[in-house]
Every structure is written in C-alpha cells, then in structure tokens.
Amino acid sequence: MNVAGNQPAEVIERPVSLPVPTWTKTGIALLYNEDTDNTCDIRLKLTKEVLTIQKQDVIRIGGGESHSDHRTIVLRRQAVGGLGLSIKGGSEHKVPVVISKIFKDQVADQTGMLFVGDAVLQINGISVENSTHEEVVHLLRNAGDEVTITVQYFRDAPSFLKLPLGSPEPRSDHSSRTPSPLFDSGFHLNGNSNHRVPSSPPSPSANEPKYKKCWVGAVSLPLLMARVSRCRAGTDKLRSNCFEVLALNGERSSVLQFCTAAESTDWIQSISNNINNLTLENMKTINKCFAPDDQIIHMGWVCDHLQTSDSPPHCFKFLALKGSSVYIFRTPPVSTLDWGRAEAIHNVCEVLFKTHKLWIAEDCWIQSKLQLSHHHDCEAQGSKAYSFSVLLGHGQSHSFSVELGSDLTIWEKSFQRAVFMEVQRTRSKTYLCSSQGKILCFTIDFESGFTCSESSTKNIVWKYKFSQLKGSSDDGKTRVKLLFQNSENKQIEMKELEFANLTAVLHCVHSFIAAKVASMDPVFINSQNISRKHTHS
C-alpha cells in the first residue's frame, strides 16, 4: 500500500450534501406478486413520515347499513346491448371471472351497483366462484330476461383483467385450446337475444343502496429507519423498474412496479429523501444523549455483499459513524443501550473508505424502457451500481452498496468528516513496532508528523514532517519501508519498520495525511461547520 501516493485533496473539494425539502406526492403504480406473477393497480401516497399503499375497493355510501361486501343485482336483459357488460378470467387461469367492461348508459351501468373489477360469485343463485370462463358465459347467455348476479370487488384483480377492449393479448401457446385470460366475452353476452324485449329498466329507488369505487388504505409503512431495495429476494440481481420498501417494524410494501425506469427512480429518490430527513432528525435527538466527542455523524442501511460461498449473496446491514468508531449492526440501534450490541466496531482512523468505479445505471434503464416486462433484469451489473468498500485494520474488508448516487456521496463525505473530526480530537496515534531487533514507538502526530522513539527510554530515533514522506512500500503482512526526504541534503532516507497490525497503521497514516490536507482547504472546513448543524453541540 502506497500511503504517500494517495491524493486526499481530490476527494474533499466537493461540498457536503445537505438534506432537501421533504417530498409529498401521490401516484399510481402496480403491486407485483412474485408467486402468481400478476400485478394489480395501487395508489401510493408519500408523506414526510409514512408511505401508504392503497388498493381500489367498492364501498357502500347510502341506502342503509350492510355488514357484507357482497352485492346482489338484478339485470333486465335488453334487446340491444344485452346485459351491458363484458367479463374476463376464469378458474382455468386461477383467477375469478371479473367484470372487465361496463358499457355506458346500458343496463349494468344504470344500476350504479356494478364496477369494473367486480368478481362474479353467483348467477341466479348458482355459485360460479370455481367456474371456467366458458361456463360463466353459458350461464349468463341462458339465464333469461332477468339475471340475478352476486358480485364482490376483487381488490387483487390482475391488471390485465381490467385492460380496455382492444388491448393486445399476451403471447400464448396456440396449440392449447385454453383461451387467454384476456378473452373478452362482451359480444357473446351483449349480442342479439332470442328472448322477448322487456321494458326499460326502472329508475333506482331512493332507498336502494348506493356504492362507489375508491382507493382505500391497505398498508401504511413508517419511514423512520426504513430501507429501499431493488434486489430480488435472496439474489444479487436487480429488478427492472421495481423496488420494495421495508419498515423497521417488519412490514413491507411487497414489490412496487412502474411503467418506466424514470418513474421508478423518481419514487426511489423521493422515498429515500424522506427516510434520510427522518434519519437526520432522529440523529439530532439521539445525539443529545451523547458527549460532544461521541456524536453520530451519519447512519443508514447498506447492502453488504458477502464474499463467502456458504452465505447468501448479500444481506442488509445498518452502518453508523459515531465519534471515533464505525459501527455495523444487523438492526438499527433504537435505544442508547443498543450501541453496545453492534455486530462489529472499528476505529474510524484505522479503516479506509474506497469508492468503486460507478456503473452508469441509465444504460440499463434505457434497455428496460424497450422491454417493459418485469422478466428482463439488469443482471449483468447486479446490485453494485453504487458501491464502496470499507477496508478494515486487520486486512479484511466489507463491500457495501446503496441505491442512489446521492447516498454514495453522503457516505463518502461522512467518512471524510468522521476521519477529520477524529484526527482533530486525538491529535496523535502511537503504535509499537520493531526495527533491527529493537522495540520502538511509531507516532503519527497531526502537528509534527512522524516520530520514532525507543520504547523504554522514549529517546527520539528519527523524526520527519508529513511533507517529507515521498513514498512507501510494504509486503502486505508486517513490514513497511517509508521513504523520507532529508530537509538539509535532499537525499532520500529509507526507514524499515515491522508492525503486528500493519494495515491499521497504514490506514491511520492515510487518515492523518488526509486530515492535514483537509485542514488547509477552506471549502472543506466550511463544510464541516455546516455539517455540525446536524449534530447536538
């Protein structure tokens, strides 16, 4: 590791990312069921603290109270227009028969009690819940002039059952005689009838029940400590135009699907923005319980890409920068006691943050726009579009990824800030080492640079400033060679040392040099003053 060859000044010139105003928005999306491979319509409502997922339902708004969500309606068949409705689906498709179209100003529409998306339960008292499409068509065509049907709104009706007439059908095996679930029986139900022509339907009575279709709350997810994931469950692959929101209390949104990648990304950004704002507010509250030198700088969910063959391809961890340490949790710390239950704790000066080369995700998004099916994934790139490594002092490392480039930028700036503040607090770090059989103390000091002294007598063996370090090399195990330039004769002097914890020492050297450069950068200093607004002083 070449500690002198790093250029810390390059990564500290960008301003600190600040929280932006809270997003409040409403929109239509699809809820994807991975078990049935179906989608149903939903409405999303995003507020500062909650994401609500609503489904459509039919509710009673007049005509007395009813404790049943079943509706029974009498339809009087007309010579022109028949029953005035179309149906799709059937048991052969593992979905109920659903009303897919109601023709304006015809019989079904005039009742005010039938809606697109209603599942047909009974016809003239005969149950059709497990009937095929053709069986229901046969019953309706031969039910007489007055047809009594019982329906219930199918909240999870697949979207294709409610497509308008003339929509393209999905591909199917033409050798099979099973009709597509998109087969619409409007003509067969509403064509010419052999029955007599009844009179016009009477106007609805004022005492008859009234119904309307509306969006109702199904799931409300609190956003505090929530996380967003685009990965398929149990895999390292990204879903196309899809993501999930998982709340701290264990509730989840299921898979939310959007028509375009741009729309999906916009919702991810809005939800993540609100999560980050709640995290900042929570940090302010928690920091009141901690000393000024032990404040939380940043925390949030990351995806940990594990390298072992006997573990899942990834798992989610909660990462936090607090005081002098990097904390890794399985679940977020809720109380002050939880901070002592971290899975791992590392000194921030002895770890190295490294941003991976970014993959431009828009390339994959463009491809997904051309292929609207959720079967097409950006599998080649996996879920590491925005990733970084945390190299630990004992030589191991974690490879983390986040959902957005803005999240990656925040983590990068937060690590820089944490290192800078820790170096400013400690001012110096000393490590035991050996050279030519002697036990020495190697000290990294923010003001004076590098000093090597005898362990027993404390006598200084050699001393150099940070600016005199011109290069380094190590064997990756215990030994390092440091190359310093003599300030008087300009000659290069090599110092060879051996450490039991070499990686931690090299990371610490890098941290001190980066902090030294940062202290001379007015832009970076100003960003630190801004960042302290988010901590309790």
CSV table of C-alpha atoms in Angstrom, one decimal, residues 43 81 93 145 167-168 173 184 293 317 348 377 383 441 488 513:
chain,number,residue,atom,x,y,z
A,43,ARG,CA,-52.1,4.2,-5.4
A,81,GLY,CA,-76.8,-4.2,-25.6
A,93,HIS,CA,-56.5,-19.2,-15.3
A,145,ASP,CA,-84.5,-11.9,-19.3
A,167,SER,CA,-55.7,-4.3,-25.8
A,168,PRO,CA,-53.1,-6.7,-27.2
A,173,ASP,CA,-49.4,-21.5,-26.8
A,184,ASP,CA,-63.4,-10.8,-23.5
A,293,ASP,CA,-16.9,14.0,21.1
A,317,LYS,CA,-26.6,-4.1,7.5
A,348,VAL,CA,-12.6,5.3,12.0
A,377,ASP,CA,-33.4,-7.7,-15.4
A,383,SER,CA,-26.9,-4.6,-7.4
A,441,CYS,CA,7.2,3.5,19.3
A,488,GLU,CA,19.0,19.5,4.5
A,513,ILE,CA,-2.4,12.9,5.9
